[in-house]
Amino acid sequence: ARAEKRFNDVRHLANSLMFEIHDSVKDLQGSTPTRRLIVSRALEYLDSLAGEASGDPQLQRDLASAYEKVGDIQGNPYSANLGDVDGALNSYRKALAIRTKPGTADQTVEARMELGRSYQAMGDILEQKGNVAGTMENYRRSTAMFEELAAANPADPSVQDELARAYEAQGDGLSRVPNSADERLKSYASTLAIRQKLLAQKPSDLKLRRSVGLILLKVGGANDPHKPESVESIKRGIDMLERLSAEYPENQRARREVGYGYYQLGNTLVEGGDYPSALESRRKAFAIRGEIAAQDPKNAQAIFDLAVAHADLSEALTATGSTAEALDHAQNALSILQQLPAADPTNAVYPRNIGLCYEKLATAYEHLGADDKRSSVQRMTDWTEARGWFEKALHLFADLRDRGTLMPADS
């Protein structure tokens, strides 16, 4: 009886840590150290439970859900995380192993949905590792499962919402797949259609309002940047997300997503050739991301977002003639990015963005070298700097190509 009581106490404590205490602080500013401690303690409890849970199907499901939650906190790129991609991959693998264990009898809708989410989480983290094939394999498995469940449960809004998430994740993954623009836009459009239908049924639902706002950004970003509807879609998404952030000013995630909206708008405007408007949008993204990073300096995702904002701003400043300021931002971006791999050396996203910083520095120096108002000595120095940074970028991207982690946009 004492052993059983201890078992149940540990089970309750692990669930309380992950689904009550963590969720009560996850969106608060500066919560990363607390979340790191919660993860450490929760893993101790979960691993101690795993060896004793083999004969309890419900505990197996609880364990899988808890491992998945731990993985989200450790390294999922779509939320504030601790920058531990390998730790996240290990946790997600434990969750998936439990849910795919031979002889698992639970084939309820809820259990099948949990398995679909496991495949999606594996896709998320393998994308961070630069494993494009593994990413798409898991995303497509998840999508196929949710399509089957949605067809069998057309009136269940939770199943329909999960199908929308699966299409969205698949669209995200396709950004790394060559010649997939049409399929990517189709995936996002399918997500939007489902979510707009769900929102019409529950117009005050906060989760649906947020998810419609986010997918509007992605639909716009996947569309032809020269078409007016591309920018219009992104601006509609930003408007929805800004209203949510205003309603919940203490919610850091809501604020981060507004920053993501301006990031996406800036990218689309650059692709469409409207650099002055892109500069305005990227300044807004930079301000928001700087604010979040200052509030939570141990949040690896926030620090990475700030580095990207510096780099994006550099590109727009170079294109609009403010080259000195552009160089400052590119150097700041590079300084931040070069520190991140020390804590997370297998994250393939970091080296790619370091290479992009090299390119932005090279382009800025190239613009200075083309300025005939500068002395010939200055211009010669600028051209030499530009060549040096271009060569560094070339070597880095060649290495990514050889390792199979080069994105189509960089090839």
Coordinates of C-alpha atoms in Angstrom, one line a residue:
A1 CA 0.0 0.0 0.0
R2 CA 2.9 2.4 0.8
A3 CA 4.5 1.7 -2.6
E4 CA 1.2 2.3 -4.4
K5 CA 0.7 5.6 -2.5
R6 CA 4.2 6.7 -3.4
F7 CA 3.5 5.9 -7.0
N8 CA 0.3 7.9 -7.1
D9 CA 1.9 10.8 -5.2
V10 CA 4.7 11.0 -7.8
R11 CA 2.2 10.7 -10.6
H12 CA 0.2 13.6 -9.2
L13 CA 3.2 15.7 -8.6
A14 CA 4.5 15.3 -12.2
N15 CA 1.1 16.2 -13.6
S16 CA 0.8 19.2 -11.3
L17 CA 4.2 20.5 -12.3
M18 CA 3.6 20.2 -16.0
F19 CA -0.1 21.0 -16.4
E20 CA -0.8 23.4 -13.5
I21 CA 2.3 25.1 -12.2
H22 CA 4.1 25.4 -15.6
D23 CA 1.0 26.6 -17.4
S24 CA 0.4 29.3 -14.8
V25 CA 3.7 30.9 -15.5
K26 CA 4.5 30.1 -19.1
D27 CA 3.3 33.3 -20.6
L28 CA 4.7 35.6 -17.9
Q29 CA 7.6 37.9 -18.6
G30 CA 10.9 36.6 -17.3
S31 CA 9.6 33.1 -16.5
T32 CA 12.4 31.1 -18.2
P33 CA 14.5 30.2 -15.1
T34 CA 11.3 28.9 -13.4
R35 CA 10.4 26.9 -16.4
R36 CA 13.9 25.4 -16.6
L37 CA 13.6 24.2 -13.0
I38 CA 10.2 22.8 -13.6
V39 CA 11.5 20.8 -16.6
S40 CA 14.4 19.4 -14.6
R41 CA 12.2 18.2 -11.7
A42 CA 9.4 16.9 -14.0
L43 CA 11.9 14.7 -16.0
E44 CA 13.1 13.1 -12.7
Y45 CA 9.6 12.2 -11.7
L46 CA 8.5 11.1 -15.2
D47 CA 11.6 8.8 -15.7
S48 CA 10.9 7.3 -12.2
L49 CA 7.3 6.6 -13.2
A50 CA 8.1 5.2 -16.7
G51 CA 9.5 1.9 -15.3
E52 CA 6.4 1.3 -13.2
A53 CA 3.8 2.2 -15.7
S54 CA 3.8 -0.7 -18.2
G55 CA 0.6 -2.2 -17.0
D56 CA -1.5 0.9 -16.7
P57 CA -2.8 2.2 -20.1
Q58 CA -4.1 5.5 -18.6
L59 CA -0.8 6.2 -16.9
Q60 CA 1.0 5.4 -20.2
R61 CA -1.1 8.2 -21.9
D62 CA -0.5 10.6 -19.1
L63 CA 3.3 9.9 -19.3
A64 CA 3.3 10.5 -23.1
S65 CA 1.4 13.8 -22.7
A66 CA 3.8 14.9 -20.0
Y67 CA 6.9 14.0 -22.0
E68 CA 5.4 16.0 -25.0
K69 CA 4.9 19.0 -22.8
V70 CA 8.5 18.8 -21.5
G71 CA 9.7 18.6 -25.1
D72 CA 7.7 21.8 -26.0
I73 CA 9.4 23.7 -23.2
Q74 CA 12.8 22.3 -24.0
G75 CA 13.0 23.3 -27.6
N76 CA 9.8 23.7 -29.6
P77 CA 10.4 26.6 -32.0
Y78 CA 6.8 27.7 -32.0
S79 CA 6.8 28.8 -28.3
A80 CA 9.1 30.2 -25.7
N81 CA 11.7 27.5 -25.1
L82 CA 15.0 26.7 -23.3
G83 CA 17.0 26.2 -26.5
D84 CA 17.6 22.5 -25.9
V85 CA 16.8 20.8 -29.2
D86 CA 18.4 17.5 -28.3
G87 CA 16.5 17.4 -25.0
A88 CA 13.3 18.1 -26.8
L89 CA 13.9 15.4 -29.4
N90 CA 14.6 12.9 -26.7
S91 CA 11.4 13.8 -24.9
Y92 CA 9.3 13.7 -28.0
R93 CA 10.7 10.3 -28.9
K94 CA 9.7 9.0 -25.5
A95 CA 6.2 10.3 -26.0
L96 CA 6.0 8.7 -29.5
A97 CA 7.4 5.4 -28.3
I98 CA 4.8 5.1 -25.6
R99 CA 2.0 6.0 -28.1
T100 CA 3.2 3.5 -30.7
K101 CA 4.1 0.7 -28.4
P102 CA 3.1 -2.7 -29.9
G103 CA -0.2 -4.0 -28.5
T104 CA -1.5 -0.6 -27.6
A105 CA -5.2 -1.1 -27.4
D106 CA -6.5 2.4 -27.1
Q107 CA -7.9 3.4 -30.4
T108 CA -10.3 6.1 -29.2
V109 CA -10.5 9.4 -31.1
E110 CA -8.6 11.2 -28.3
A111 CA -5.8 8.6 -28.3
R112 CA -5.4 8.8 -32.0
M113 CA -5.3 12.6 -31.8
E114 CA -2.5 12.4 -29.3
L115 CA -0.6 10.1 -31.7
G116 CA -1.1 12.6 -34.5
R117 CA 0.2 15.4 -32.3
S118 CA 3.3 13.3 -31.5
Y119 CA 4.2 13.0 -35.2
Q120 CA 3.7 16.7 -35.5
A121 CA 6.0 17.5 -32.6
M122 CA 8.6 15.2 -34.1
G123 CA 8.3 17.1 -37.4
D124 CA 8.7 20.4 -35.5
I125 CA 11.9 19.4 -33.8
L126 CA 13.5 17.6 -36.8
E127 CA 13.0 20.8 -38.7
Q128 CA 15.2 22.5 -36.1
K129 CA 17.8 19.8 -36.7
G130 CA 17.8 20.4 -40.4
N131 CA 16.3 17.0 -41.2
V132 CA 13.9 18.0 -44.0
A133 CA 13.0 14.4 -45.0
G134 CA 12.3 13.4 -41.4
T135 CA 10.3 16.6 -40.9
M136 CA 8.0 16.0 -43.9
E137 CA 7.6 12.3 -43.2
N138 CA 6.3 13.1 -39.7
Y139 CA 4.1 16.0 -40.8
R140 CA 2.5 14.0 -43.6
R141 CA 1.8 11.1 -41.2
S142 CA 0.1 13.6 -38.8
T143 CA -1.9 15.1 -41.6
A144 CA -3.1 11.7 -42.9
M145 CA -4.2 10.7 -39.4
F146 CA -6.2 13.9 -38.8
E147 CA -7.7 13.7 -42.3
E148 CA -9.0 10.3 -41.5
L149 CA -10.3 11.3 -38.0
A150 CA -11.9 14.5 -39.4
A151 CA -13.7 12.5 -42.1
A152 CA -15.1 10.1 -39.5
N153 CA -15.9 12.9 -37.0
P154 CA -17.1 15.9 -39.1
A155 CA -19.1 17.5 -36.3
D156 CA -16.3 17.4 -33.7
P157 CA -14.7 20.8 -33.6
S158 CA -11.6 19.6 -31.7
V159 CA -10.8 17.1 -34.5
Q160 CA -11.4 19.7 -37.1
D161 CA -9.1 22.1 -35.3
E162 CA -6.3 19.5 -35.1
L163 CA -6.7 18.9 -38.8
A164 CA -6.2 22.6 -39.4
R165 CA -3.0 22.5 -37.2
A166 CA -1.7 19.5 -39.2
Y167 CA -2.2 21.4 -42.5
E168 CA -0.5 24.4 -41.1
A169 CA 2.5 22.4 -39.9
Q170 CA 2.8 20.7 -43.3
G171 CA 2.8 24.1 -44.9
D172 CA 5.6 25.2 -42.6
G173 CA 7.6 22.2 -43.5
L174 CA 7.1 22.7 -47.2
S175 CA 9.0 26.0 -47.0
R176 CA 12.2 23.8 -46.9
V177 CA 11.1 21.6 -49.9
P178 CA 12.1 22.7 -53.4
N179 CA 9.3 23.5 -55.9
S180 CA 6.5 23.2 -53.3
A181 CA 5.1 26.8 -53.3
D182 CA 1.7 25.7 -54.7
E183 CA 1.3 22.8 -52.2
R184 CA 2.4 25.1 -49.3
L185 CA -0.2 27.8 -50.2
K186 CA -2.9 25.1 -50.5
S187 CA -2.0 23.7 -47.1
Y188 CA -2.3 27.1 -45.5
A189 CA -5.5 27.9 -47.4
S190 CA -7.0 24.6 -46.0
T191 CA -6.1 25.7 -42.5
L192 CA -7.7 29.1 -42.9
A193 CA -10.9 27.7 -44.3
I194 CA -11.3 25.3 -41.3
R195 CA -10.4 27.9 -38.7
Q196 CA -12.7 30.6 -40.2
K197 CA -15.6 28.1 -40.1
L198 CA -14.8 27.3 -36.4
L199 CA -14.5 30.9 -35.5
A200 CA -17.9 31.7 -37.1
Q201 CA -19.4 29.2 -34.7
K202 CA -17.5 30.6 -31.7
P203 CA -16.5 34.2 -32.5
S204 CA -15.3 35.1 -29.0
D205 CA -13.0 32.1 -28.7
L206 CA -9.5 33.4 -27.9
K207 CA -7.6 30.4 -29.2
L208 CA -9.5 30.5 -32.6
R209 CA -9.1 34.3 -32.9
R210 CA -5.3 33.9 -32.4
S211 CA -5.0 30.9 -34.8
V212 CA -7.0 32.7 -37.5
G213 CA -4.7 35.8 -37.1
L214 CA -1.6 33.6 -37.4
I215 CA -2.7 31.7 -40.4
L216 CA -3.6 34.9 -42.2
L217 CA 0.0 35.9 -41.9
K218 CA 1.2 32.6 -43.4
V219 CA -1.3 32.7 -46.3
G220 CA -0.1 36.2 -47.2
G221 CA 3.5 35.1 -46.9
A222 CA 3.1 32.1 -49.1
N223 CA 1.2 34.1 -51.8
D224 CA 2.8 36.1 -54.6
P225 CA 4.3 39.1 -52.9
H226 CA 3.5 41.3 -55.9
K227 CA -0.3 40.6 -55.5
P228 CA -2.1 43.1 -53.2
E229 CA -4.0 40.3 -51.4
S230 CA -0.7 39.0 -50.0
V231 CA 0.0 42.2 -48.0
E232 CA -3.7 42.6 -47.2
S233 CA -3.9 39.1 -45.7
I234 CA -0.9 39.8 -43.5
K235 CA -2.2 43.2 -42.3
R236 CA -5.6 41.5 -41.4
G237 CA -3.7 39.0 -39.3
I238 CA -1.6 41.7 -37.6
D239 CA -4.8 43.6 -36.7
M240 CA -6.3 40.5 -35.1
L241 CA -3.2 39.8 -33.1
E242 CA -2.7 43.4 -32.0
R243 CA -6.2 43.4 -30.6
L244 CA -5.6 40.2 -28.7
S245 CA -2.3 41.6 -27.3
A246 CA -4.0 44.8 -26.2
E247 CA -6.7 42.8 -24.4
Y248 CA -4.0 40.7 -22.6
P249 CA -1.0 43.0 -22.1
E250 CA 0.8 40.7 -19.7
N251 CA 0.8 37.8 -22.1
Q252 CA 4.3 37.6 -23.6
R253 CA 3.3 35.1 -26.3
A254 CA 0.6 37.4 -27.6
R255 CA 3.1 40.2 -27.9
R256 CA 5.6 38.0 -29.6
E257 CA 3.1 37.0 -32.2
V258 CA 2.5 40.6 -33.1
G259 CA 6.2 40.9 -33.7
Y260 CA 6.0 37.8 -35.9
G261 CA 3.3 39.6 -37.9
Y262 CA 5.5 42.5 -38.6
Y263 CA 8.4 40.2 -39.4
Q264 CA 6.3 38.4 -42.0
L265 CA 5.0 41.7 -43.4
G266 CA 8.6 43.0 -43.7
N267 CA 9.7 39.8 -45.6
T268 CA 6.8 40.0 -48.0
L269 CA 7.4 43.7 -48.7
V270 CA 11.1 43.0 -49.4
E271 CA 10.1 40.2 -51.8
G272 CA 7.8 42.7 -53.5
G273 CA 10.5 45.3 -53.7
D274 CA 8.9 47.9 -51.4
Y275 CA 11.9 48.5 -49.2
P276 CA 10.8 51.8 -47.5
S277 CA 7.6 50.0 -46.2
A278 CA 9.6 47.0 -45.3
L279 CA 11.9 49.1 -43.2
E280 CA 9.0 50.6 -41.3
S281 CA 7.6 47.1 -40.6
R282 CA 10.9 45.7 -39.6
R283 CA 11.5 48.5 -37.2
K284 CA 8.3 47.6 -35.5
A285 CA 9.3 43.9 -35.3
F286 CA 12.7 44.9 -33.9
A287 CA 11.1 47.1 -31.2
I288 CA 8.8 44.3 -30.0
R289 CA 11.5 41.6 -30.1
G290 CA 13.9 43.8 -28.3
E291 CA 11.3 44.4 -25.5
I292 CA 10.6 40.7 -25.1
A293 CA 14.3 39.7 -25.0
A294 CA 15.0 42.3 -22.4
Q295 CA 12.1 41.0 -20.2
D296 CA 13.3 37.4 -20.5
P297 CA 17.0 37.2 -21.4
K298 CA 17.3 33.5 -20.7
N299 CA 14.6 32.7 -23.3
A300 CA 16.6 31.2 -26.2
Q301 CA 13.7 31.7 -28.6
A302 CA 13.4 35.4 -27.7
I303 CA 17.1 36.0 -28.1
F304 CA 17.1 34.2 -31.5
D305 CA 14.1 36.3 -32.6
L306 CA 16.0 39.5 -31.6
A307 CA 19.0 38.4 -33.7
V308 CA 16.8 37.8 -36.7
A309 CA 15.2 41.2 -36.2
H310 CA 18.7 42.9 -36.2
A311 CA 19.6 41.0 -39.4
D312 CA 16.3 41.8 -41.1
L313 CA 16.6 45.5 -40.2
S314 CA 20.2 45.5 -41.6
E315 CA 18.9 44.3 -45.0
A316 CA 16.2 47.0 -45.2
L317 CA 18.6 49.7 -44.1
T318 CA 21.1 48.8 -46.7
A319 CA 18.5 48.8 -49.4
T320 CA 17.3 52.3 -48.3
G321 CA 20.8 53.8 -48.1
S322 CA 21.5 53.8 -44.3
T323 CA 24.5 51.6 -44.7
A324 CA 26.3 52.6 -41.4
E325 CA 23.3 51.7 -39.3
A326 CA 22.9 48.5 -41.4
L327 CA 26.4 47.4 -40.5
D328 CA 25.7 48.0 -36.8
H329 CA 22.6 45.8 -36.9
A330 CA 24.3 43.0 -38.9
Q331 CA 27.2 42.9 -36.4
N332 CA 24.8 42.8 -33.5
A333 CA 22.9 40.0 -35.1
L334 CA 26.1 38.0 -35.7
S335 CA 27.3 38.6 -32.2
I336 CA 24.1 37.1 -30.7
L337 CA 23.9 34.2 -33.2
Q338 CA 27.5 33.2 -32.6
Q339 CA 26.8 32.7 -28.9
L340 CA 23.7 30.5 -29.3
P341 CA 25.2 27.3 -30.6
A342 CA 27.3 26.8 -27.5
A343 CA 24.1 25.9 -25.6
D344 CA 22.5 24.1 -28.5
P345 CA 25.2 22.8 -30.9
T346 CA 23.0 20.6 -33.0
N347 CA 20.4 23.3 -33.9
A348 CA 20.7 23.7 -37.7
V349 CA 18.8 26.9 -37.7
Y350 CA 21.6 28.8 -36.0
P351 CA 24.4 28.3 -38.6
R352 CA 22.0 29.1 -41.5
N353 CA 21.2 32.5 -39.9
I354 CA 24.9 33.1 -39.2
G355 CA 25.5 32.6 -43.0
L356 CA 22.7 35.1 -43.7
C357 CA 24.4 37.6 -41.5
Y358 CA 27.6 37.1 -43.4
E359 CA 25.6 37.9 -46.6
K360 CA 24.1 41.1 -45.1
L361 CA 27.5 42.3 -44.0
A362 CA 28.9 41.7 -47.4
T363 CA 26.0 43.5 -49.1
A364 CA 26.3 46.5 -46.8
Y365 CA 30.1 46.8 -47.6
E366 CA 29.3 46.2 -51.3
H367 CA 27.0 49.3 -51.2
L368 CA 29.7 51.3 -49.5
G369 CA 32.2 50.3 -52.1
A370 CA 29.9 51.4 -54.9
D371 CA 29.5 54.9 -53.3
D372 CA 31.6 57.2 -55.5
K373 CA 31.5 59.9 -52.8
R374 CA 33.9 57.9 -50.7
S375 CA 37.7 57.9 -51.3
S376 CA 39.3 55.3 -53.5
V377 CA 41.1 53.9 -50.4
Q378 CA 37.9 53.6 -48.4
R379 CA 36.1 52.0 -51.4
M380 CA 39.0 49.5 -51.8
T381 CA 38.7 48.6 -48.1
D382 CA 34.9 48.2 -48.5
W383 CA 35.2 45.9 -51.5
T384 CA 37.8 43.8 -49.7
E385 CA 35.5 43.5 -46.7
A386 CA 32.5 42.6 -48.9
R387 CA 34.5 39.9 -50.7
G388 CA 35.7 38.4 -47.3
W389 CA 32.1 38.2 -46.0
F390 CA 30.8 36.7 -49.2
E391 CA 33.5 34.0 -49.1
K392 CA 32.6 33.2 -45.5
A393 CA 28.9 32.9 -46.5
L394 CA 29.8 30.7 -49.4
H395 CA 31.9 28.3 -47.3
L396 CA 29.2 28.1 -44.6
F397 CA 26.4 27.3 -47.1
A398 CA 28.5 24.8 -48.9
D399 CA 29.0 23.0 -45.6
L400 CA 25.2 23.0 -45.0
R401 CA 24.7 21.6 -48.5
D402 CA 27.2 18.8 -47.8
R403 CA 25.4 18.0 -44.6
G404 CA 22.0 18.0 -46.3
T405 CA 20.6 20.8 -44.3
L406 CA 20.6 23.6 -46.9
M407 CA 17.2 25.3 -47.4
P408 CA 16.0 25.6 -51.0
A409 CA 16.0 29.4 -50.7
D410 CA 19.8 29.3 -50.0
S411 CA 20.7 26.9 -52.7

